[in-house]
Amino acid sequence: MAVNLNTPNPADLLPVAGVRLGVAEAGIRKANRRDLTVIELAEGSRTAGVFTRNRFCAAPVQVCKAHLSGAAIRALVINTGVANAGTGEPGLAAARETCAALAKAMGIGTEQVLPFSTGVILEPLPVDRLVAGLPKAIANLRADGWFDAAHGIMTTDTLAKAVSKQVQVGGRTVTLTGISKGAGMIKPNMATMLGFLACDAAVAQPVLEALVKEAADLSFNSITVDGDTSTNDSFILIATGKAGNAEITAAAGADYQALRDAVVEVSIALAQAIVRDGEGATKFMTIAVERGKDRDECRKVGYAVAHSPLVKTAFFASDPNLGRILAAIGYAGIDDLDVSKLRVWLGNPEEAVLVAEHGGRAASYLEEAGSRIMKHAELTVRIDLARGNAAATVWTCDFSYDYVKINADYRS
Amino acid sequence: MAVNLNTPNPADLLPVAGVRLGVAEAGIRKANRRDLTVIELAEGSRTAGVFTRNRFCAAPVQVCKAHLSGAAIRALVINTGVANAGTGEPGLAAARETCAALAKAMGIGTEQVLPFSTGVILEPLPVDRLVAGLPKAIANLRADGWFDAAHGIMTTDTLAKAVSKQVQVGGRTVTLTGISKGAGMIKPNMATMLGFLACDAAVAQPVLEALVKEAADLSFNSITVDGDTSTNDSFILIATGKAGNAEITAAAGADYQALRDAVVEVSIALAQAIVRDGEGATKFMTIAVERGKDRDECRKVGYAVAHSPLVKTAFFASDPNLGRILAAIGYAGIDDLDVSKLRVWLGNPEEAVLVAEHGGRAASYLEEAGSRIMKHAELTVRIDLARGNAAATVWTCDFSYDYVKINADYRS
């Protein structure tokens, strides 16, 4: 039921010089499932990441943070089936053991490995089965392994998510390829949004760290399916430095801007793919909030609308129920919001109609126009706060019978 | 499908000296529906209220606030069908016209009337039909009109909500009777939670104002069905002063405490009735958070758990999916929460089992115990934050197919 999302064409996924990926069936929770992925990074690669703010952050997230602050990262290992979250000290030991085993097999240091897990929360990671599967994943390492890796990190996603792009940076062709997974912020015990994006540009570490934050802010941190933040969410940006461009050492200039725009574009595509594949989704909605005092209040309004079960069920029903949108804006937490100045449009830019102004329904609004627009599979709610110059966009999906069905099913 | 809630027995609803109630069919939105209620208060009555914080607050809420700051209130008028919210200046004029018409008919001042509306947002209030119905409602005014009034303020509630209680205050019997309505924070265009609670005690105005805030905080402001805050939410506390007790002039002492406890008890029963009748509800859940640093952070945790669609669907499925509860606690917004100290119990006090401690599943926890408890129609999640001495309780219901069905149905 994914909204305007298809399985990526393997031929469209470009290898990134310095990156090889291998997948294996390790039988971590179920047999005959590709549940283990290894990503190998060439020497000289740089890596930066952003992680869940959930206080119950999973063991692998804690280990990732520690390892990213130290040695140069040379490998990533991702397992599905078990999230290794809510597992206390034994969970941390299991994540470290995973890194040590991969490091030994690859002849690198334990601290040069980043571990990621997604799956059931509160269950111990079967580290023996995971470690036993590593040699096969390593044997499968290939530069064109992106398509397989996109499948290897899936849990209850209905489709694999992967995007490639090329861009000119300092006279060199830079290739970016990324994969992501996730269909609810937390699936029925199948936790987690994961995103991995590699490019072959040469980028200084501080620039990469700033860029991963900016890209996450504009992509993975601007989506919501159900408002539930996972214990394992991670987004990793890798720069292998193999493209031959002059190293980008500052977050400024044409080279930086070209790379930055490409990274943001691919990140948004990967993030939107998660919403398009949202649990039970039948509609893809863009909530565009503009002219707020700051980005934070724009995001508050965007998320209030995007999280409202009443708004989401109205979109599922193709019901132009404007009162629910206005009510959500009203409780978003802007205490001094002047609703008499607010304006709201429904519809994508080419068809948008003004639906609310002067604190109520726009005089020009016709229910027929609203009904027509609401039938589309993709649509925009544009909200003008008329308070300042900041803006923010949030992407979400609707709320259907299938969301309840998927999440009320017993853990499978 | 209401959870452990029955239609009140008319004989259990006690008249409150100084209060008469009358209901009429005014055909405001649909014919043959009791949609207009008038409540008359004897001279000398005192009235205090709390209202929605939604910035799109409805016209009647704005008029209520203005009138409560001025003259002594002598009448309330409540219509269903149309919420008179998102209606701009014409909506304010309609609310004032309603008050003026009732005031004229009753020989009181316009500012002595409080108006309330609940129903469709963004549609104009048919004030002519409302005003035409007033004489009939006035003609029906009766001291034992509580049962009818509880029905007169219903929108898509499946059951009327009304509670009475008597308590000794200063050697006199004080009677309290209250009614409430609401089944989602916003129904499909049928907006609003409303609560009206009258007693015949003599209470000074400042004490009454403090008491309505405290009672609302512990009752109507501690419930959630879907997290959507209506544009019209109102809770009104009336004290007619007819019981003959010595006027309570301070929020202290045995008299105050007796009255306060009774007001809180009735308020909680009225608020819980709304959750029990929540849209599609099959379970009534108490989220009890204790040992937080302050009440605010306890409420944050309680609401994060109560609002999580994943927690709510798990309860609907009777699935003891503890990971979802822990994840919701983790993203509740307490940045320095130490999850290793946290403890969580599942089940009402007499059967509660420890399910989580030391950052993961409790060693003593058995899935069978969780499954057994989750089958109950009423259950408690108790959360010990181990950070301080504050506590808060939030009541909510589960999230079922019927919630989506009810809210995805086109406006009816």
mmCIF file with all atom_site columns, C-alpha atoms in Angstrom, chain B residues 20-28 33-40 75-80 94-110 113-117 125-142:
data_model
loop_
_atom_site.group_PDB
_atom_site.id
_atom_site.type_symbol
_atom_site.label_atom_id
_atom_site.label_alt_id
_atom_site.label_comp_id
_atom_site.label_asym_id
_atom_site.label_entity_id
_atom_site.label_seq_id
_atom_site.pdbx_PDB_ins_code
_atom_site.Cartn_x
_atom_site.Cartn_y
_atom_site.Cartn_z
_atom_site.occupancy
_atom_site.B_iso_or_equiv
_atom_site.pdbx_formal_charge
_atom_site.auth_seq_id
_atom_site.auth_comp_id
_atom_site.auth_asym_id
_atom_site.auth_atom_id
_atom_site.pdbx_PDB_model_num
ATOM 1  C CA . ARG B 1 20  ? -32.973 24.506 37.656 1.00 0.00 ? 20  ARG B CA 1
ATOM 2  C CA . LEU B 1 21  ? -32.394 22.970 34.250 1.00 0.00 ? 21  LEU B CA 1
ATOM 3  C CA . GLY B 1 22  ? -34.492 22.913 31.092 1.00 0.00 ? 22  GLY B CA 1
ATOM 4  C CA . VAL B 1 23  ? -33.976 21.223 27.744 1.00 0.00 ? 23  VAL B CA 1
ATOM 5  C CA . ALA B 1 24  ? -35.578 21.788 24.351 1.00 0.00 ? 24  ALA B CA 1
ATOM 6  C CA . GLU B 1 25  ? -35.432 20.656 20.739 1.00 0.00 ? 25  GLU B CA 1
ATOM 7  C CA . ALA B 1 26  ? -34.420 23.734 18.755 1.00 0.00 ? 26  ALA B CA 1
ATOM 8  C CA . GLY B 1 27  ? -33.565 22.035 15.445 1.00 0.00 ? 27  GLY B CA 1
ATOM 9  C CA . ILE B 1 28  ? -30.156 23.718 15.439 1.00 0.00 ? 28  ILE B CA 1
ATOM 10 C CA . ARG B 1 33  ? -32.875 16.220 18.844 1.00 0.00 ? 33  ARG B CA 1
ATOM 11 C CA . ARG B 1 34  ? -32.609 17.741 22.322 1.00 0.00 ? 34  ARG B CA 1
ATOM 12 C CA . ASP B 1 35  ? -29.968 20.304 21.404 1.00 0.00 ? 35  ASP B CA 1
ATOM 13 C CA . LEU B 1 36  ? -30.603 23.249 23.709 1.00 0.00 ? 36  LEU B CA 1
ATOM 14 C CA . THR B 1 37  ? -30.136 23.337 27.480 1.00 0.00 ? 37  THR B CA 1
ATOM 15 C CA . VAL B 1 38  ? -30.658 26.223 29.873 1.00 0.00 ? 38  VAL B CA 1
ATOM 16 C CA . ILE B 1 39  ? -29.365 26.180 33.439 1.00 0.00 ? 39  ILE B CA 1
ATOM 17 C CA . GLU B 1 40  ? -30.811 28.800 35.787 1.00 0.00 ? 40  GLU B CA 1
ATOM 18 C CA . ALA B 1 75  ? -27.865 31.450 33.637 1.00 0.00 ? 75  ALA B CA 1
ATOM 19 C CA . LEU B 1 76  ? -25.988 29.095 31.309 1.00 0.00 ? 76  LEU B CA 1
ATOM 20 C CA . VAL B 1 77  ? -27.103 28.206 27.803 1.00 0.00 ? 77  VAL B CA 1
ATOM 21 C CA . ILE B 1 78  ? -25.658 25.215 25.954 1.00 0.00 ? 78  ILE B CA 1
ATOM 22 C CA . ASN B 1 79  ? -26.330 24.246 22.373 1.00 0.00 ? 79  ASN B CA 1
ATOM 23 C CA . THR B 1 80  ? -25.172 21.191 20.463 1.00 0.00 ? 80  THR B CA 1
ATOM 24 C CA . ALA B 1 94  ? -23.986 35.208 17.544 1.00 0.00 ? 94  ALA B CA 1
ATOM 25 C CA . ALA B 1 95  ? -22.801 34.145 21.006 1.00 0.00 ? 95  ALA B CA 1
ATOM 26 C CA . ARG B 1 96  ? -23.614 37.598 22.403 1.00 0.00 ? 96  ARG B CA 1
ATOM 27 C CA . GLU B 1 97  ? -27.003 37.587 20.729 1.00 0.00 ? 97  GLU B CA 1
ATOM 28 C CA . THR B 1 98  ? -27.749 34.215 22.356 1.00 0.00 ? 98  THR B CA 1
ATOM 29 C CA . CYS B 1 99  ? -26.911 35.648 25.774 1.00 0.00 ? 99  CYS B CA 1
ATOM 30 C CA . ALA B 1 100 ? -28.974 38.777 25.160 1.00 0.00 ? 100 ALA B CA 1
ATOM 31 C CA . ALA B 1 101 ? -32.028 36.770 24.140 1.00 0.00 ? 101 ALA B CA 1
ATOM 32 C CA . LEU B 1 102 ? -31.880 34.516 27.196 1.00 0.00 ? 102 LEU B CA 1
ATOM 33 C CA . ALA B 1 103 ? -31.218 37.493 29.473 1.00 0.00 ? 103 ALA B CA 1
ATOM 34 C CA . LYS B 1 104 ? -34.242 39.323 28.141 1.00 0.00 ? 104 LYS B CA 1
ATOM 35 C CA . ALA B 1 105 ? -36.481 36.287 28.621 1.00 0.00 ? 105 ALA B CA 1
ATOM 36 C CA . MET B 1 106 ? -35.243 35.792 32.187 1.00 0.00 ? 106 MET B CA 1
ATOM 37 C CA . GLY B 1 107 ? -35.082 39.444 33.220 1.00 0.00 ? 107 GLY B CA 1
ATOM 38 C CA . ILE B 1 108 ? -31.358 39.472 33.891 1.00 0.00 ? 108 ILE B CA 1
ATOM 39 C CA . GLY B 1 109 ? -28.349 41.182 32.291 1.00 0.00 ? 109 GLY B CA 1
ATOM 40 C CA . THR B 1 110 ? -26.685 39.888 29.130 1.00 0.00 ? 110 THR B CA 1
ATOM 41 C CA . VAL B 1 113 ? -25.329 34.586 30.938 1.00 0.00 ? 113 VAL B CA 1
ATOM 42 C CA . LEU B 1 114 ? -22.615 32.098 29.973 1.00 0.00 ? 114 LEU B CA 1
ATOM 43 C CA . PRO B 1 115 ? -22.913 30.514 26.500 1.00 0.00 ? 115 PRO B CA 1
ATOM 44 C CA . PHE B 1 116 ? -21.531 27.103 25.467 1.00 0.00 ? 116 PHE B CA 1
ATOM 45 C CA . SER B 1 117 ? -21.574 25.433 22.075 1.00 0.00 ? 117 SER B CA 1
ATOM 46 C CA . LEU B 1 125 ? -24.408 29.255 14.521 1.00 0.00 ? 125 LEU B CA 1
ATOM 47 C CA . PRO B 1 126 ? -28.075 29.363 13.442 1.00 0.00 ? 126 PRO B CA 1
ATOM 48 C CA . VAL B 1 127 ? -28.826 31.862 16.179 1.00 0.00 ? 127 VAL B CA 1
ATOM 49 C CA . ASP B 1 128 ? -32.425 32.423 15.067 1.00 0.00 ? 128 ASP B CA 1
ATOM 50 C CA . ARG B 1 129 ? -33.358 28.797 15.607 1.00 0.00 ? 129 ARG B CA 1
ATOM 51 C CA . LEU B 1 130 ? -31.481 28.773 18.903 1.00 0.00 ? 130 LEU B CA 1
ATOM 52 C CA . VAL B 1 131 ? -33.271 31.887 20.173 1.00 0.00 ? 131 VAL B CA 1
ATOM 53 C CA . ALA B 1 132 ? -36.616 30.520 18.995 1.00 0.00 ? 132 ALA B CA 1
ATOM 54 C CA . GLY B 1 133 ? -36.035 27.433 21.151 1.00 0.00 ? 133 GLY B CA 1
ATOM 55 C CA . LEU B 1 134 ? -35.242 29.330 24.354 1.00 0.00 ? 134 LEU B CA 1
ATOM 56 C CA . PRO B 1 135 ? -38.840 29.833 25.578 1.00 0.00 ? 135 PRO B CA 1
ATOM 57 C CA . LYS B 1 136 ? -39.445 26.098 25.506 1.00 0.00 ? 136 LYS B CA 1
ATOM 58 C CA . ALA B 1 137 ? -36.238 25.351 27.426 1.00 0.00 ? 137 ALA B CA 1
ATOM 59 C CA . ILE B 1 138 ? -37.168 28.003 29.978 1.00 0.00 ? 138 ILE B CA 1
ATOM 60 C CA . ALA B 1 139 ? -40.653 26.554 30.307 1.00 0.00 ? 139 ALA B CA 1
ATOM 61 C CA . ASN B 1 140 ? -39.058 23.178 31.080 1.00 0.00 ? 140 ASN B CA 1
ATOM 62 C CA . LEU B 1 141 ? -36.832 24.472 33.892 1.00 0.00 ? 141 LEU B CA 1
ATOM 63 C CA . ARG B 1 142 ? -36.926 21.995 36.782 1.00 0.00 ? 142 ARG B CA 1
#
